[in-house]
Amino acid sequence: MSSFQKQVPRCRVSDSELTTVLDLGLHPLGNGFIAPSDTRDEFFYPLSVGFSEESKLVQLVDQPSPEQMFHSEYPFFSGTSVGMRQHFKQFAYSILSSKFLSENPLIVEIGCNDGILLSHFASRNLRHIGIEPADNVAALAREQGVNVLKDFFCEDTAEVILSSHGSADVIMAANVLCHIARLNDVIRGFKRLLKPNGVVVFEDPYLGDVVRKTSYDQIYDEHVFLFSAHSVVYAFGLADLQLIDVAPQPTHGGSMRYVLSHKGSYEPSDSVPRLLEEESRLGIDQLETFIRFQTKIEESKQALRSELEELKKRGKSVAGYGATSKSTTILNYCEITTDLLPYICDTTPIKHGKLSPGRHIPIKPHQEFQRNHPDVALLFAWNHFEEIQSKESKYLSNGGRFLTHVPFVRYLPQFGPEK
Ligand code: JHZ
């Protein structure tokens, strides 16, 4: 049986034709960190991106199955960064102080991961339920006192929740919907589960930021969609759900929070038409923009490779900083192997001793970086730079520098000492 969910290039939401606009070649799983003894059976798939003129959805042409990507050894934990913990606390407060909660509200979260968001509702004894398919992170959420239903969310799951808990005041999802190929099924589930005055609040990496910053590393197996307000209006509109508010977020290198309700329940805020206009100016509702994007990412690859080759020629030591999912796209697309990057440091214990997917660069604990500061750190966790910058003040004051590819290949801090 094929390991791909869909071979025919058609839009997963509108079923219209999908035009392939980007081709990044063969890639391994973004989070497929691998034991040195397991490299022979590594899985690769063609990473290419399609655009639908009908739905305006930017999406992968092929995606590995959910079971291949999300399993009991899934190595990403939302709570590993201080910045993300703060972000989710604020996210929770924005809901807790909103007009959307009734007297005895039900809050549902799709993909609750380690409970970083829902724990704020659990600690207030509010009725809640988190849906999470990955065992290991679901166990962590339970330790935080969060009620977890271990499953993938769909229309049927909505029925199960409805019969056990009733309808929801708020349905939340953070960095989850962009992972789900069966988006129509999920949206139908939202429609079914939501109270008449309830809202869906979700956030994901924003296509506008990806295009503006050439942050093509947001493209990997798990991110089947890169949303814009245009595509959200289309996809949710099919189920008679309307976009009533949008709010840009600094997380994950630029995200967007979308608020949706049943059609006619609320008056949409001005932020919605404003964002739609801005997107049209940026061209992210047009095919040609993504064809130009391929040229930009090829230029970024050349610039990054030549900088790494130059550092090697000059005998400088280099280490990767943060074994992110995004780094899998960079390493594989830019063909970076251990001769240019001997190791990557990361704070996630489950990644230690493993090799990076595809290019097999060893992942080492952060202590290795502290013990032996490299001249240059290739910043794969660029979305956490603020946090990293304060954590690594000693490295920086000793002349260490971070090399990033966002929004173009350059050093951070920009005016630091030359090494
Ligand atoms: P980070 C993941 O992407 C996967 P990733 C997923 N598909 C998704 O959509 C987004 O998150 C939401 C390390 N680190 O947050 C820890 C340090 O080593 O950019 C993590 O391994 N030192 C669900 O993987 C990684 O970087 C540090 O100081 O691209 C962070 O990965 C910090 C702050 C992080 O997400």
PDB file of C-alpha atoms in Angstrom, residues 178-419:
ATOM      1  CA  CYS A 178      -2.007  23.241   9.492  1.00  0.00           C
ATOM      2  CA  HIS A 179      -1.016  19.611  10.172  1.00  0.00           C
ATOM      3  CA  ILE A 180      -4.348  17.991   9.273  1.00  0.00           C
ATOM      4  CA  ALA A 181      -4.955  16.926   5.683  1.00  0.00           C
ATOM      5  CA  ARG A 182      -8.632  16.071   6.364  1.00  0.00           C
ATOM      6  CA  LEU A 183      -9.387  19.720   7.097  1.00  0.00           C
ATOM      7  CA  ASN A 184     -12.976  19.539   5.780  1.00  0.00           C
ATOM      8  CA  ASP A 185     -13.779  16.732   8.202  1.00  0.00           C
ATOM      9  CA  VAL A 186     -12.305  18.710  11.116  1.00  0.00           C
ATOM     10  CA  ILE A 187     -14.222  21.868  10.161  1.00  0.00           C
ATOM     11  CA  ARG A 188     -17.478  19.894   9.913  1.00  0.00           C
ATOM     12  CA  GLY A 189     -16.681  18.613  13.427  1.00  0.00           C
ATOM     13  CA  PHE A 190     -16.272  22.240  14.614  1.00  0.00           C
ATOM     14  CA  LYS A 191     -19.585  23.196  13.047  1.00  0.00           C
ATOM     15  CA  ARG A 192     -21.301  20.303  14.815  1.00  0.00           C
ATOM     16  CA  LEU A 193     -19.664  20.850  18.224  1.00  0.00           C
ATOM     17  CA  LEU A 194     -19.860  24.646  18.513  1.00  0.00           C
ATOM     18  CA  LYS A 195     -22.590  26.376  20.560  1.00  0.00           C
ATOM     19  CA  PRO A 196     -24.692  28.935  18.618  1.00  0.00           C
ATOM     20  CA  ASN A 197     -22.596  31.760  20.147  1.00  0.00           C
ATOM     21  CA  GLY A 198     -19.401  29.743  20.427  1.00  0.00           C
ATOM     22  CA  VAL A 199     -16.114  30.473  18.669  1.00  0.00           C
ATOM     23  CA  VAL A 200     -13.254  28.567  17.114  1.00  0.00           C
ATOM     24  CA  VAL A 201      -9.905  30.199  17.898  1.00  0.00           C
ATOM     25  CA  PHE A 202      -6.883  28.803  16.149  1.00  0.00           C
ATOM     26  CA  GLU A 203      -3.373  29.912  15.262  1.00  0.00           C
ATOM     27  CA  ASP A 204      -0.766  28.625  12.877  1.00  0.00           C
ATOM     28  CA  PRO A 205       2.376  29.852  11.107  1.00  0.00           C
ATOM     29  CA  TYR A 206       1.194  32.549   8.701  1.00  0.00           C
ATOM     30  CA  LEU A 207       1.772  32.304   4.965  1.00  0.00           C
ATOM     31  CA  GLY A 208       2.301  36.075   4.732  1.00  0.00           C
ATOM     32  CA  ASP A 209       5.309  35.832   7.076  1.00  0.00           C
ATOM     33  CA  VAL A 210       6.713  32.830   5.227  1.00  0.00           C
ATOM     34  CA  VAL A 211       6.633  34.756   1.938  1.00  0.00           C
ATOM     35  CA  ARG A 212       7.899  38.054   3.385  1.00  0.00           C
ATOM     36  CA  LYS A 213      10.756  36.392   5.323  1.00  0.00           C
ATOM     37  CA  THR A 214      11.599  33.618   2.847  1.00  0.00           C
ATOM     38  CA  SER A 215      11.173  31.274   5.823  1.00  0.00           C
ATOM     39  CA  TYR A 216      10.708  28.270   3.582  1.00  0.00           C
ATOM     40  CA  ASP A 217      11.754  26.022   6.482  1.00  0.00           C
ATOM     41  CA  GLN A 218       8.092  26.144   7.583  1.00  0.00           C
ATOM     42  CA  ILE A 219       7.544  23.747   4.676  1.00  0.00           C
ATOM     43  CA  TYR A 220       7.902  20.141   5.855  1.00  0.00           C
ATOM     44  CA  ASP A 221       5.810  16.975   6.038  1.00  0.00           C
ATOM     45  CA  GLU A 222       3.776  17.983   9.103  1.00  0.00           C
ATOM     46  CA  HIS A 223       2.681  21.342   7.683  1.00  0.00           C
ATOM     47  CA  VAL A 224       0.275  20.192   5.021  1.00  0.00           C
ATOM     48  CA  PHE A 225      -1.235  23.700   4.821  1.00  0.00           C
ATOM     49  CA  LEU A 226       0.172  27.202   5.145  1.00  0.00           C
ATOM     50  CA  PHE A 227      -2.882  29.342   5.851  1.00  0.00           C
ATOM     51  CA  SER A 228      -3.806  32.892   4.921  1.00  0.00           C
ATOM     52  CA  ALA A 229      -7.003  34.806   5.721  1.00  0.00           C
ATOM     53  CA  HIS A 230      -8.083  34.153   2.111  1.00  0.00           C
ATOM     54  CA  SER A 231      -7.829  30.367   2.453  1.00  0.00           C
ATOM     55  CA  VAL A 232      -9.349  30.327   5.959  1.00  0.00           C
ATOM     56  CA  VAL A 233     -12.383  32.278   4.731  1.00  0.00           C
ATOM     57  CA  TYR A 234     -12.798  29.770   1.903  1.00  0.00           C
ATOM     58  CA  ALA A 235     -12.298  26.556   3.910  1.00  0.00           C
ATOM     59  CA  PHE A 236     -14.512  27.501   6.877  1.00  0.00           C
ATOM     60  CA  GLY A 237     -17.050  29.167   4.579  1.00  0.00           C
ATOM     61  CA  LEU A 238     -17.842  25.733   3.129  1.00  0.00           C
ATOM     62  CA  ALA A 239     -19.302  24.843   6.569  1.00  0.00           C
ATOM     63  CA  ASP A 240     -21.010  28.231   7.030  1.00  0.00           C
ATOM     64  CA  LEU A 241     -18.451  29.389   9.580  1.00  0.00           C
ATOM     65  CA  GLN A 242     -17.273  32.995   9.238  1.00  0.00           C
ATOM     66  CA  LEU A 243     -13.978  34.698  10.064  1.00  0.00           C
ATOM     67  CA  ILE A 244     -14.744  37.405  12.650  1.00  0.00           C
ATOM     68  CA  ASP A 245     -11.287  38.442  13.840  1.00  0.00           C
ATOM     69  CA  VAL A 246      -7.589  38.009  13.109  1.00  0.00           C
ATOM     70  CA  ALA A 247      -4.549  38.881  15.231  1.00  0.00           C
ATOM     71  CA  PRO A 248      -0.898  38.467  14.192  1.00  0.00           C
ATOM     72  CA  GLN A 249       1.273  36.584  16.708  1.00  0.00           C
ATOM     73  CA  PRO A 250       5.079  36.652  17.054  1.00  0.00           C
ATOM     74  CA  THR A 251       5.316  32.882  17.657  1.00  0.00           C
ATOM     75  CA  HIS A 252       6.929  30.447  15.236  1.00  0.00           C
ATOM     76  CA  GLY A 253       8.504  33.241  13.281  1.00  0.00           C
ATOM     77  CA  GLY A 254       5.148  34.882  12.531  1.00  0.00           C
ATOM     78  CA  SER A 255       1.757  33.306  13.100  1.00  0.00           C
ATOM     79  CA  MET A 256      -1.857  34.399  12.729  1.00  0.00           C
ATOM     80  CA  ARG A 257      -4.681  33.844  15.197  1.00  0.00           C
ATOM     81  CA  TYR A 258      -8.068  33.365  13.518  1.00  0.00           C
ATOM     82  CA  VAL A 259     -11.431  33.628  15.326  1.00  0.00           C
ATOM     83  CA  LEU A 260     -14.487  32.055  13.656  1.00  0.00           C
ATOM     84  CA  SER A 261     -18.146  31.751  14.544  1.00  0.00           C
ATOM     85  CA  HIS A 262     -21.356  30.443  13.040  1.00  0.00           C
ATOM     86  CA  LYS A 263     -22.393  32.707  10.157  1.00  0.00           C
ATOM     87  CA  GLY A 264     -24.323  35.720  11.441  1.00  0.00           C
ATOM     88  CA  SER A 265     -23.547  35.206  15.162  1.00  0.00           C
ATOM     89  CA  TYR A 266     -21.101  38.125  15.367  1.00  0.00           C
ATOM     90  CA  GLU A 267     -20.190  41.154  13.290  1.00  0.00           C
ATOM     91  CA  PRO A 268     -16.658  40.631  11.840  1.00  0.00           C
ATOM     92  CA  SER A 269     -14.089  43.159  13.062  1.00  0.00           C
ATOM     93  CA  ASP A 270     -12.299  45.561  10.676  1.00  0.00           C
ATOM     94  CA  SER A 271      -9.152  43.489  11.079  1.00  0.00           C
ATOM     95  CA  VAL A 272     -10.548  40.910   8.641  1.00  0.00           C
ATOM     96  CA  PRO A 273     -11.030  43.070   5.509  1.00  0.00           C
ATOM     97  CA  ARG A 274      -7.772  44.874   6.358  1.00  0.00           C
ATOM     98  CA  LEU A 275      -5.799  41.630   6.348  1.00  0.00           C
ATOM     99  CA  LEU A 276      -7.501  40.404   3.178  1.00  0.00           C
ATOM    100  CA  GLU A 277      -6.460  43.628   1.416  1.00  0.00           C
ATOM    101  CA  GLU A 278      -2.905  43.365   2.716  1.00  0.00           C
ATOM    102  CA  GLU A 279      -2.680  39.771   1.446  1.00  0.00           C
ATOM    103  CA  SER A 280      -3.836  40.817  -2.018  1.00  0.00           C
ATOM    104  CA  ARG A 281      -1.156  43.520  -2.062  1.00  0.00           C
ATOM    105  CA  LEU A 282       1.465  40.913  -1.086  1.00  0.00           C
ATOM    106  CA  GLY A 283       0.094  38.585  -3.766  1.00  0.00           C
ATOM    107  CA  ILE A 284      -0.387  35.535  -1.576  1.00  0.00           C
ATOM    108  CA  ASP A 285      -3.702  34.873  -3.289  1.00  0.00           C
ATOM    109  CA  GLN A 286      -1.878  34.530  -6.623  1.00  0.00           C
ATOM    110  CA  LEU A 287      -0.007  31.646  -8.225  1.00  0.00           C
ATOM    111  CA  GLU A 288       2.848  33.777  -9.648  1.00  0.00           C
ATOM    112  CA  THR A 289       3.957  34.802  -6.154  1.00  0.00           C
ATOM    113  CA  PHE A 290       4.883  31.214  -5.323  1.00  0.00           C
ATOM    114  CA  ILE A 291       6.661  30.640  -8.598  1.00  0.00           C
ATOM    115  CA  ARG A 292       8.849  33.680  -7.741  1.00  0.00           C
ATOM    116  CA  PHE A 293       9.251  32.234  -4.222  1.00  0.00           C
ATOM    117  CA  GLN A 294      11.095  29.192  -5.644  1.00  0.00           C
ATOM    118  CA  THR A 295      13.782  31.546  -7.030  1.00  0.00           C
ATOM    119  CA  LYS A 296      14.084  33.273  -3.663  1.00  0.00           C
ATOM    120  CA  ILE A 297      14.606  30.024  -1.782  1.00  0.00           C
ATOM    121  CA  GLU A 298      17.176  28.818  -4.294  1.00  0.00           C
ATOM    122  CA  GLU A 299      19.108  32.072  -3.749  1.00  0.00           C
ATOM    123  CA  SER A 300      18.849  31.580   0.016  1.00  0.00           C
ATOM    124  CA  LYS A 301      20.271  28.051  -0.336  1.00  0.00           C
ATOM    125  CA  GLN A 302      23.255  29.255  -2.381  1.00  0.00           C
ATOM    126  CA  ALA A 303      23.996  32.054   0.088  1.00  0.00           C
ATOM    127  CA  LEU A 304      23.838  29.732   3.109  1.00  0.00           C
ATOM    128  CA  ARG A 305      25.990  27.067   1.501  1.00  0.00           C
ATOM    129  CA  SER A 306      28.645  29.523   0.406  1.00  0.00           C
ATOM    130  CA  GLU A 307      28.823  31.072   3.879  1.00  0.00           C
ATOM    131  CA  LEU A 308      29.257  27.638   5.484  1.00  0.00           C
ATOM    132  CA  GLU A 309      31.909  26.697   2.911  1.00  0.00           C
ATOM    133  CA  GLU A 310      33.729  29.965   3.569  1.00  0.00           C
ATOM    134  CA  LEU A 311      33.685  29.323   7.337  1.00  0.00           C
ATOM    135  CA  LYS A 312      35.122  25.872   6.736  1.00  0.00           C
ATOM    136  CA  LYS A 313      37.853  27.299   4.498  1.00  0.00           C
ATOM    137  CA  ARG A 314      38.753  29.778   7.246  1.00  0.00           C
ATOM    138  CA  GLY A 315      38.927  26.959   9.808  1.00  0.00           C
ATOM    139  CA  LYS A 316      36.041  28.309  11.915  1.00  0.00           C
ATOM    140  CA  SER A 317      34.086  25.951  14.134  1.00  0.00           C
ATOM    141  CA  VAL A 318      30.325  25.782  13.516  1.00  0.00           C
ATOM    142  CA  ALA A 319      27.463  24.051  15.368  1.00  0.00           C
ATOM    143  CA  GLY A 320      23.730  23.976  14.737  1.00  0.00           C
ATOM    144  CA  TYR A 321      21.509  25.553  17.408  1.00  0.00           C
ATOM    145  CA  GLY A 322      18.129  23.811  17.898  1.00  0.00           C
ATOM    146  CA  ALA A 323      17.258  20.538  16.154  1.00  0.00           C
ATOM    147  CA  THR A 324      13.948  21.967  14.980  1.00  0.00           C
ATOM    148  CA  SER A 325      11.611  20.363  12.458  1.00  0.00           C
ATOM    149  CA  LYS A 326      12.447  23.369  10.315  1.00  0.00           C
ATOM    150  CA  SER A 327      16.128  22.399  10.344  1.00  0.00           C
ATOM    151  CA  THR A 328      15.247  19.197   8.486  1.00  0.00           C
ATOM    152  CA  THR A 329      14.084  21.243   5.503  1.00  0.00           C
ATOM    153  CA  ILE A 330      17.159  23.495   5.575  1.00  0.00           C
ATOM    154  CA  LEU A 331      19.673  20.666   5.963  1.00  0.00           C
ATOM    155  CA  ASN A 332      18.149  18.502   3.260  1.00  0.00           C
ATOM    156  CA  TYR A 333      17.299  21.221   0.750  1.00  0.00           C
ATOM    157  CA  CYS A 334      20.699  22.921   1.199  1.00  0.00           C
ATOM    158  CA  GLU A 335      22.499  19.537   1.217  1.00  0.00           C
ATOM    159  CA  ILE A 336      24.353  20.280   4.454  1.00  0.00           C
ATOM    160  CA  THR A 337      26.252  17.332   5.942  1.00  0.00           C
ATOM    161  CA  THR A 338      28.714  16.848   8.819  1.00  0.00           C
ATOM    162  CA  ASP A 339      31.645  18.273   6.832  1.00  0.00           C
ATOM    163  CA  LEU A 340      29.993  21.719   7.094  1.00  0.00           C
ATOM    164  CA  LEU A 341      28.082  21.192  10.348  1.00  0.00           C
ATOM    165  CA  PRO A 342      29.574  18.601  12.752  1.00  0.00           C
ATOM    166  CA  TYR A 343      26.698  18.625  15.260  1.00  0.00           C
ATOM    167  CA  ILE A 344      23.481  20.315  16.403  1.00  0.00           C
ATOM    168  CA  CYS A 345      22.813  21.111  20.057  1.00  0.00           C
ATOM    169  CA  ASP A 346      19.296  20.840  21.458  1.00  0.00           C
ATOM    170  CA  THR A 347      17.624  20.929  24.863  1.00  0.00           C
ATOM    171  CA  THR A 348      15.177  18.038  24.195  1.00  0.00           C
ATOM    172  CA  PRO A 349      16.506  14.832  25.854  1.00  0.00           C
ATOM    173  CA  ILE A 350      14.632  12.479  23.445  1.00  0.00           C
ATOM    174  CA  LYS A 351      16.644  13.937  20.524  1.00  0.00           C
ATOM    175  CA  HIS A 352      20.062  13.408  22.168  1.00  0.00           C
ATOM    176  CA  GLY A 353      22.245  10.686  20.656  1.00  0.00           C
ATOM    177  CA  LYS A 354      20.042  10.638  17.543  1.00  0.00           C
ATOM    178  CA  LEU A 355      20.932  11.822  14.058  1.00  0.00           C
ATOM    179  CA  SER A 356      19.162  14.564  12.132  1.00  0.00           C
ATOM    180  CA  PRO A 357      16.691  13.183   9.562  1.00  0.00           C
ATOM    181  CA  GLY A 358      18.232  12.603   6.132  1.00  0.00           C
ATOM    182  CA  ARG A 359      21.616  14.309   6.568  1.00  0.00           C
ATOM    183  CA  HIS A 360      22.505  12.403   9.775  1.00  0.00           C
ATOM    184  CA  ILE A 361      24.084  15.195  11.774  1.00  0.00           C
ATOM    185  CA  PRO A 362      24.543  14.144  15.439  1.00  0.00           C
ATOM    186  CA  ILE A 363      22.236  15.835  17.963  1.00  0.00           C
ATOM    187  CA  LYS A 364      23.984  16.679  21.242  1.00  0.00           C
ATOM    188  CA  PRO A 365      22.809  18.139  24.539  1.00  0.00           C
ATOM    189  CA  HIS A 366      23.002  21.885  24.963  1.00  0.00           C
ATOM    190  CA  GLN A 367      25.817  21.357  27.517  1.00  0.00           C
ATOM    191  CA  GLU A 368      28.096  20.405  24.620  1.00  0.00           C
ATOM    192  CA  PHE A 369      27.604  23.893  23.173  1.00  0.00           C
ATOM    193  CA  GLN A 370      28.271  25.486  26.561  1.00  0.00           C
ATOM    194  CA  ARG A 371      31.385  23.370  27.131  1.00  0.00           C
ATOM    195  CA  ASN A 372      32.938  24.233  23.818  1.00  0.00           C
ATOM    196  CA  HIS A 373      31.497  27.364  22.220  1.00  0.00           C
ATOM    197  CA  PRO A 374      31.786  27.257  18.418  1.00  0.00           C
ATOM    198  CA  ASP A 375      32.853  30.370  16.489  1.00  0.00           C
ATOM    199  CA  VAL A 376      29.480  30.377  14.745  1.00  0.00           C
ATOM    200  CA  ALA A 377      26.098  28.873  15.678  1.00  0.00           C
ATOM    201  CA  LEU A 378      23.774  28.124  12.773  1.00  0.00           C
ATOM    202  CA  LEU A 379      20.450  29.229  14.210  1.00  0.00           C
ATOM    203  CA  PHE A 380      17.760  26.687  13.356  1.00  0.00           C
ATOM    204  CA  ALA A 381      15.520  27.860  16.231  1.00  0.00           C
ATOM    205  CA  TRP A 382      15.494  31.429  14.825  1.00  0.00           C
ATOM    206  CA  ASN A 383      11.897  31.871  15.977  1.00  0.00           C
ATOM    207  CA  HIS A 384      13.144  31.710  19.602  1.00  0.00           C
ATOM    208  CA  PHE A 385      16.028  34.136  19.088  1.00  0.00           C
ATOM    209  CA  GLU A 386      14.951  36.599  21.764  1.00  0.00           C
ATOM    210  CA  GLU A 387      15.003  33.847  24.394  1.00  0.00           C
ATOM    211  CA  ILE A 388      18.218  32.334  23.040  1.00  0.00           C
ATOM    212  CA  GLN A 389      19.975  35.697  22.883  1.00  0.00           C
ATOM    213  CA  SER A 390      19.465  36.317  26.602  1.00  0.00           C
ATOM    214  CA  LYS A 391      20.362  32.728  27.478  1.00  0.00           C
ATOM    215  CA  GLU A 392      23.572  32.878  25.457  1.00  0.00           C
ATOM    216  CA  SER A 393      24.788  36.314  26.547  1.00  0.00           C
ATOM    217  CA  LYS A 394      28.141  34.826  27.564  1.00  0.00           C
ATOM    218  CA  TYR A 395      28.606  33.246  24.129  1.00  0.00           C
ATOM    219  CA  LEU A 396      27.766  36.546  22.461  1.00  0.00           C
ATOM    220  CA  SER A 397      29.955  38.654  24.700  1.00  0.00           C
ATOM    221  CA  ASN A 398      32.872  36.278  23.985  1.00  0.00           C
ATOM    222  CA  GLY A 399      32.436  37.062  20.289  1.00  0.00           C
ATOM    223  CA  GLY A 400      30.194  34.128  19.327  1.00  0.00           C
ATOM    224  CA  ARG A 401      27.780  34.802  16.481  1.00  0.00           C
ATOM    225  CA  PHE A 402      24.544  33.331  15.222  1.00  0.00           C
ATOM    226  CA  LEU A 403      24.149  32.703  11.493  1.00  0.00           C
ATOM    227  CA  THR A 404      20.555  32.774  10.223  1.00  0.00           C
ATOM    228  CA  HIS A 405      18.886  32.502   6.834  1.00  0.00           C
ATOM    229  CA  VAL A 406      15.848  34.631   7.835  1.00  0.00           C
ATOM    230  CA  PRO A 407      14.896  36.889   6.125  1.00  0.00           C
ATOM    231  CA  PHE A 408      18.222  36.529   4.268  1.00  0.00           C
ATOM    232  CA  VAL A 409      21.556  34.943   5.152  1.00  0.00           C
ATOM    233  CA  ARG A 410      23.190  37.177   7.781  1.00  0.00           C
ATOM    234  CA  TYR A 411      24.767  37.224  11.252  1.00  0.00           C
ATOM    235  CA  LEU A 412      23.065  38.068  14.514  1.00  0.00           C
ATOM    236  CA  PRO A 413      23.618  40.289  16.326  1.00  0.00           C
ATOM    237  CA  GLN A 414      24.041  42.301  13.164  1.00  0.00           C
ATOM    238  CA  PHE A 415      26.790  44.614  14.414  1.00  0.00           C
ATOM    239  CA  GLY A 416      28.619  42.169  16.671  1.00  0.00           C
ATOM    240  CA  PRO A 417      32.388  41.726  16.612  1.00  0.00           C
ATOM    241  CA  GLU A 418      33.928  40.010  13.594  1.00  0.00           C
ATOM    242  CA  LYS A 419      35.216  36.508  14.417  1.00  0.00           C
TER     243      LYS A 419
END
